[in-house]
XYZ file of N, CA and C in Angstrom:
393
model
N -26.893 4.854 3.877
C -25.847 5.021 2.877
C -25.455 3.641 2.348
N -25.373 3.515 1.041
C -24.941 2.260 0.440
C -23.474 2.033 0.717
N -23.080 0.754 0.719
C -21.698 0.424 1.034
C -20.731 0.987 -0.003
N -21.082 0.938 -1.261
C -20.183 1.398 -2.314
C -20.588 2.768 -2.846
N -21.064 3.616 -1.977
C -21.447 4.949 -2.419
C -20.196 5.760 -2.751
N -20.399 6.851 -3.415
C -19.272 7.706 -3.803
C -18.571 8.251 -2.565
N -19.356 8.630 -1.573
C -18.768 9.157 -0.340
C -17.918 8.100 0.352
N -18.416 6.883 0.444
C -17.669 5.823 1.106
C -16.391 5.495 0.332
N -16.457 5.504 -0.973
C -15.270 5.256 -1.787
C -14.227 6.346 -1.563
N -14.681 7.585 -1.499
C -13.767 8.706 -1.260
C -13.146 8.616 0.136
N -13.944 8.265 1.144
C -13.425 8.111 2.509
C -12.402 6.981 2.557
N -12.697 5.866 1.887
C -11.743 4.746 1.848
C -10.403 5.176 1.269
N -10.419 5.892 0.167
C -9.157 6.290 -0.462
C -8.407 7.312 0.386
N -9.125 8.231 1.035
C -8.455 9.213 1.901
C -7.824 8.545 3.113
N -8.551 7.621 3.728
C -8.014 6.907 4.895
C -6.811 6.076 4.476
N -6.872 5.431 3.310
C -5.745 4.631 2.831
C -4.516 5.515 2.610
N -4.703 6.661 1.997
C -3.579 7.566 1.737
C -2.963 8.062 3.039
N -3.808 8.456 3.988
C -3.299 8.961 5.266
C -2.628 7.854 6.079
N -3.210 6.658 6.085
C -2.581 5.537 6.790
C -1.201 5.239 6.210
N -1.090 5.251 4.896
C 0.204 5.007 4.254
C 1.222 6.049 4.689
N 0.821 7.317 4.705
C 1.734 8.383 5.124
C 2.139 8.233 6.582
N 1.192 7.908 7.451
C 1.491 7.760 8.872
C 2.435 6.594 9.100
N 2.174 5.455 8.462
C 3.024 4.272 8.648
C 4.416 4.530 8.094
N 4.491 5.211 6.956
C 5.789 5.440 6.313
C 6.641 6.448 7.061
N 6.025 7.543 7.535
C 6.856 8.636 8.009
C 6.755 8.965 9.492
N 5.700 8.565 10.164
C 5.526 9.033 11.531
C 5.720 7.972 12.597
N 5.654 6.707 12.258
C 5.834 5.652 13.248
C 7.311 5.265 13.278
N 7.857 5.223 14.484
C 9.282 4.926 14.640
C 9.526 3.547 15.249
N 8.520 2.690 15.258
C 8.648 1.358 15.851
C 9.574 0.497 14.999
N 10.630 -0.088 15.588
C 11.557 -0.911 14.794
C 10.952 -2.235 14.325
N 9.823 -2.644 14.902
C 9.193 -3.901 14.473
C 8.536 -3.757 13.110
N 8.209 -2.536 12.727
C 7.504 -2.317 11.462
C 8.509 -2.317 10.320
N 8.329 -3.232 9.406
C 9.231 -3.410 8.266
C 9.157 -2.189 7.352
N 10.293 -1.758 6.798
C 10.271 -0.568 5.934
C 9.471 -0.747 4.639
N 9.332 -1.971 4.164
C 8.576 -2.215 2.933
C 7.153 -2.681 3.262
N 6.446 -1.831 3.987
C 5.067 -2.099 4.373
C 4.157 -1.188 3.565
N 3.104 -1.763 3.007
C 2.177 -0.936 2.232
C 0.739 -1.253 2.631
N -0.099 -0.244 2.517
C -1.531 -0.395 2.779
C -2.178 -0.705 1.438
N -2.631 -1.939 1.279
C -3.169 -2.392 0.001
C -4.587 -1.875 -0.214
N -5.413 -1.986 0.822
C -6.807 -1.589 0.683
C -7.354 -1.227 2.059
N -8.326 -0.344 2.074
C -8.983 0.055 3.316
C -10.484 -0.019 3.092
N -11.183 -0.620 4.049
C -12.636 -0.680 4.011
C -13.166 -0.002 5.271
N -13.744 1.168 5.119
C -14.356 1.876 6.236
C -15.842 1.559 6.216
N -16.376 1.225 7.379
C -17.804 0.927 7.479
C -18.612 2.175 7.137
N -19.817 2.010 6.605
C -20.633 3.180 6.236
C -20.921 4.124 7.402
N -20.934 3.605 8.642
C -21.183 4.476 9.791
C -19.900 5.111 10.337
N -18.768 4.867 9.693
C -17.457 5.430 10.046
C -16.987 5.021 11.438
N -17.456 3.887 11.941
C -17.054 3.439 13.280
C -15.871 2.483 13.227
N -15.799 1.648 12.207
C -14.723 0.660 12.117
C -14.046 0.740 10.759
N -12.834 0.208 10.723
C -12.041 0.245 9.496
C -11.172 -0.999 9.448
N -11.160 -1.662 8.312
C -10.253 -2.784 8.076
C -9.166 -2.296 7.131
N -7.925 -2.388 7.586
C -6.794 -1.974 6.763
C -6.005 -3.223 6.395
N -5.916 -3.512 5.105
C -5.185 -4.676 4.616
C -3.744 -4.261 4.359
N -2.816 -4.906 5.077
C -1.408 -4.522 5.083
C -0.591 -5.608 4.393
N 0.266 -5.198 3.491
C 1.174 -6.110 2.811
C 2.604 -5.780 3.219
N 3.355 -6.810 3.565
C 4.754 -6.646 3.973
C 5.605 -7.484 3.041
N 6.559 -6.828 2.389
C 7.463 -7.547 1.511
C 8.598 -8.088 2.368
N 8.509 -9.362 2.702
C 9.501 -9.996 3.567
C 9.005 -11.370 3.958
N 9.664 -11.937 4.956
C 9.294 -13.278 5.389
C 8.144 -13.227 6.396
N 7.747 -14.409 6.888
C 6.619 -14.485 7.820
C 6.921 -13.777 9.128
N 8.167 -13.838 9.585
C 8.551 -13.182 10.836
C 8.398 -11.664 10.716
N 8.816 -11.097 9.584
C 8.669 -9.657 9.363
C 7.193 -9.278 9.316
N 6.371 -10.116 8.701
C 4.938 -9.845 8.613
C 4.311 -9.841 10.005
N 4.658 -10.854 10.828
C 4.098 -10.937 12.173
C 4.522 -9.750 13.027
N 5.800 -9.422 12.986
C 6.275 -8.325 13.824
C 5.700 -6.985 13.363
N 5.496 -6.821 12.068
C 4.901 -5.581 11.566
C 3.464 -5.438 12.040
N 2.684 -6.503 11.966
C 1.296 -6.447 12.432
C 1.255 -6.190 13.935
N 2.167 -6.814 14.709
C 2.234 -6.558 16.152
C 2.569 -5.098 16.424
N 3.543 -4.559 15.698
C 3.925 -3.163 15.878
C 2.793 -2.211 15.536
N 2.073 -2.507 14.458
C 0.943 -1.653 14.078
C -0.186 -1.735 15.105
N -0.440 -2.942 15.609
C -1.492 -3.090 16.616
C -1.132 -2.374 17.914
N 0.155 -2.337 18.258
C 0.540 -1.620 19.474
C 0.491 -0.105 19.281
N 0.605 0.363 18.050
C 0.583 1.800 17.768
C -0.774 2.269 17.263
N -1.815 1.443 17.418
C -3.116 1.779 16.843
C -3.697 3.060 17.454
N -3.437 3.327 18.713
C -3.931 4.562 19.334
C -3.278 5.794 18.726
N -1.965 5.727 18.542
C -1.242 6.834 17.921
C -1.713 7.047 16.484
N -1.872 5.953 15.753
C -2.299 6.041 14.354
C -3.694 6.655 14.268
N -4.574 6.238 15.143
C -5.942 6.763 15.129
C -5.960 8.254 15.461
N -5.128 8.665 16.419
C -5.059 10.085 16.788
C -4.516 10.918 15.627
N -3.481 10.412 14.945
C -2.927 11.116 13.784
C -3.955 11.192 12.658
N -4.683 10.103 12.471
C -5.714 10.062 11.437
C -6.813 11.084 11.727
N -7.186 11.211 13.005
C -8.213 12.184 13.387
C -7.732 13.607 13.124
N -6.441 13.856 13.336
C -5.915 15.190 13.093
C -5.795 15.523 11.618
N -5.534 14.517 10.791
C -5.316 14.747 9.365
C -6.600 14.730 8.537
N -7.605 14.014 8.995
C -8.857 13.904 8.251
C -9.981 14.587 9.006
N -10.865 15.196 8.287
C -12.020 15.847 8.894
C -13.219 14.919 8.763
N -13.315 13.961 9.701
C -14.428 13.016 9.702
C -15.246 13.203 10.982
N -16.514 12.878 10.897
C -17.372 12.966 12.070
C -16.876 12.019 13.153
N -16.565 10.796 12.775
C -16.015 9.796 13.697
C -14.695 9.300 13.126
N -13.734 9.086 14.004
C -12.487 8.456 13.566
C -12.647 6.959 13.776
N -12.521 6.163 12.726
C -12.808 4.731 12.856
C -11.764 3.984 13.693
N -12.237 2.918 14.349
C -11.333 1.996 15.021
C -10.690 1.143 13.929
N -9.371 1.039 13.967
C -8.635 0.395 12.876
C -8.277 -1.030 13.270
N -8.537 -1.959 12.355
C -8.103 -3.349 12.493
C -7.155 -3.643 11.349
N -5.942 -4.061 11.676
C -4.952 -4.375 10.646
C -5.036 -5.850 10.296
N -5.166 -6.126 9.007
C -5.293 -7.495 8.508
C -4.162 -7.731 7.520
N -3.365 -8.783 7.736
C -2.279 -9.060 6.779
C -2.849 -9.483 5.426
N -2.298 -8.923 4.366
C -2.739 -9.220 3.008
C -1.598 -9.885 2.264
N -1.865 -11.023 1.672
C -0.819 -11.758 0.983
C -1.066 -11.830 -0.516
N -1.868 -10.931 -1.047
C -2.204 -10.986 -2.466
C -0.993 -10.672 -3.347
N -0.106 -9.793 -2.899
C 1.072 -9.467 -3.703
C 1.998 -10.679 -3.788
N 2.234 -11.345 -2.636
C 3.070 -12.541 -2.653
C 2.438 -13.639 -3.506
N 1.105 -13.756 -3.426
C 0.403 -14.752 -4.222
C 0.567 -14.450 -5.712
N 0.452 -13.188 -6.086
C 0.632 -12.787 -7.490
C 2.034 -13.075 -7.990
N 3.034 -12.799 -7.164
C 4.426 -13.085 -7.545
C 4.618 -14.584 -7.722
N 4.045 -15.361 -6.799
C 4.165 -16.817 -6.883
C 3.500 -17.348 -8.153
N 2.306 -16.844 -8.483
C 1.606 -17.302 -9.680
C 2.363 -16.896 -10.948
N 2.936 -15.696 -10.968
C 3.730 -15.264 -12.129
C 4.932 -16.168 -12.325
N 5.555 -16.551 -11.214
C 6.714 -17.456 -11.283
C 6.303 -18.814 -11.858
N 5.164 -19.342 -11.401
C 4.689 -20.620 -11.914
C 4.346 -20.537 -13.399
N 3.739 -19.433 -13.818
C 3.395 -19.262 -15.228
C 4.656 -19.187 -16.077
N 5.663 -18.429 -15.592
C 6.928 -18.330 -16.334
C 7.599 -19.688 -16.466
N 7.609 -20.459 -15.354
C 8.215 -21.787 -15.396
C 7.471 -22.685 -16.376
N 6.156 -22.639 -16.351
C 5.345 -23.468 -17.233
C 5.544 -23.060 -18.691
N 5.612 -21.762 -18.956
C 5.830 -21.294 -20.322
C 7.205 -21.720 -20.820
N 8.207 -21.683 -19.942
C 9.554 -22.127 -20.320
C 9.586 -23.611 -20.609
N 8.870 -24.406 -19.803
C 8.827 -25.851 -20.022
C 8.121 -26.189 -21.328
N 7.040 -25.479 -21.647
C 6.315 -25.781 -22.885
C 7.152 -25.395 -24.103
N 7.948 -24.333 -24.001
C 8.819 -23.948 -25.109
C 9.894 -25.009 -25.326
N 10.427 -25.557 -24.247
C 11.433 -26.616 -24.362
C 10.818 -27.882 -24.949
N 9.591 -28.197 -24.566
C 8.914 -29.373 -25.110
C 8.694 -29.223 -26.612
N 8.318 -28.032 -27.063
C 8.108 -27.797 -28.487
C 9.416 -27.953 -29.258
N 10.524 -27.479 -28.693
C 11.824 -27.628 -29.356
C 12.182 -29.106 -29.485
N 11.957 -29.877 -28.429
C 12.256 -31.311 -28.481
C 11.416 -32.006 -29.546
N 10.129 -31.661 -29.621
C 9.257 -32.284 -30.616
C 9.718 -31.936 -32.024
N 10.127 -30.688 -32.261
C 10.607 -30.291 -33.582
C 11.907 -31.015 -33.923
N 12.793 -31.162 -32.961
C 14.049 -31.871 -33.201
C 13.804 -33.339 -33.495
N 12.840 -33.954 -32.804
C 12.524 -35.370 -33.067
C 11.907 -35.550 -34.434
N 11.077 -34.592 -34.876
C 10.454 -34.683 -36.189
C 11.498 -34.523 -37.301
N 12.493 -33.682 -37.079
C 13.514 -33.447 -38.081
C 14.470 -34.632 -38.226
N 14.589 -35.454 -37.241
C 15.548 -36.572 -37.319
C 14.990 -37.789 -37.941
């Protein structure tokens, strides 16, 4: 089976949806931050392993504690996933922190600041030309 086959893409999206539901509604661990989202899931073609990229909107401490909480609940999550999905094998889940959302916010902020500075520079140049 190719890595990006239609079946693998469908399995990835189903696992991502179910993981999001399990993390949001079924885990009661206080270490897991309420603003946790599953950004992307990569299930191996043999359905043995799974990489789940997790984004936490918060500081580094919240991110660390959320990943620790998810890693401690991995058995429960896998059992729930097996009950909710009809797969031949339930993959072993590895949670990987994803910082792409924070990176995007940071880059947007830098672009806004730069655009504001260039607008101010243009105003100064026009004022100097008029005088």
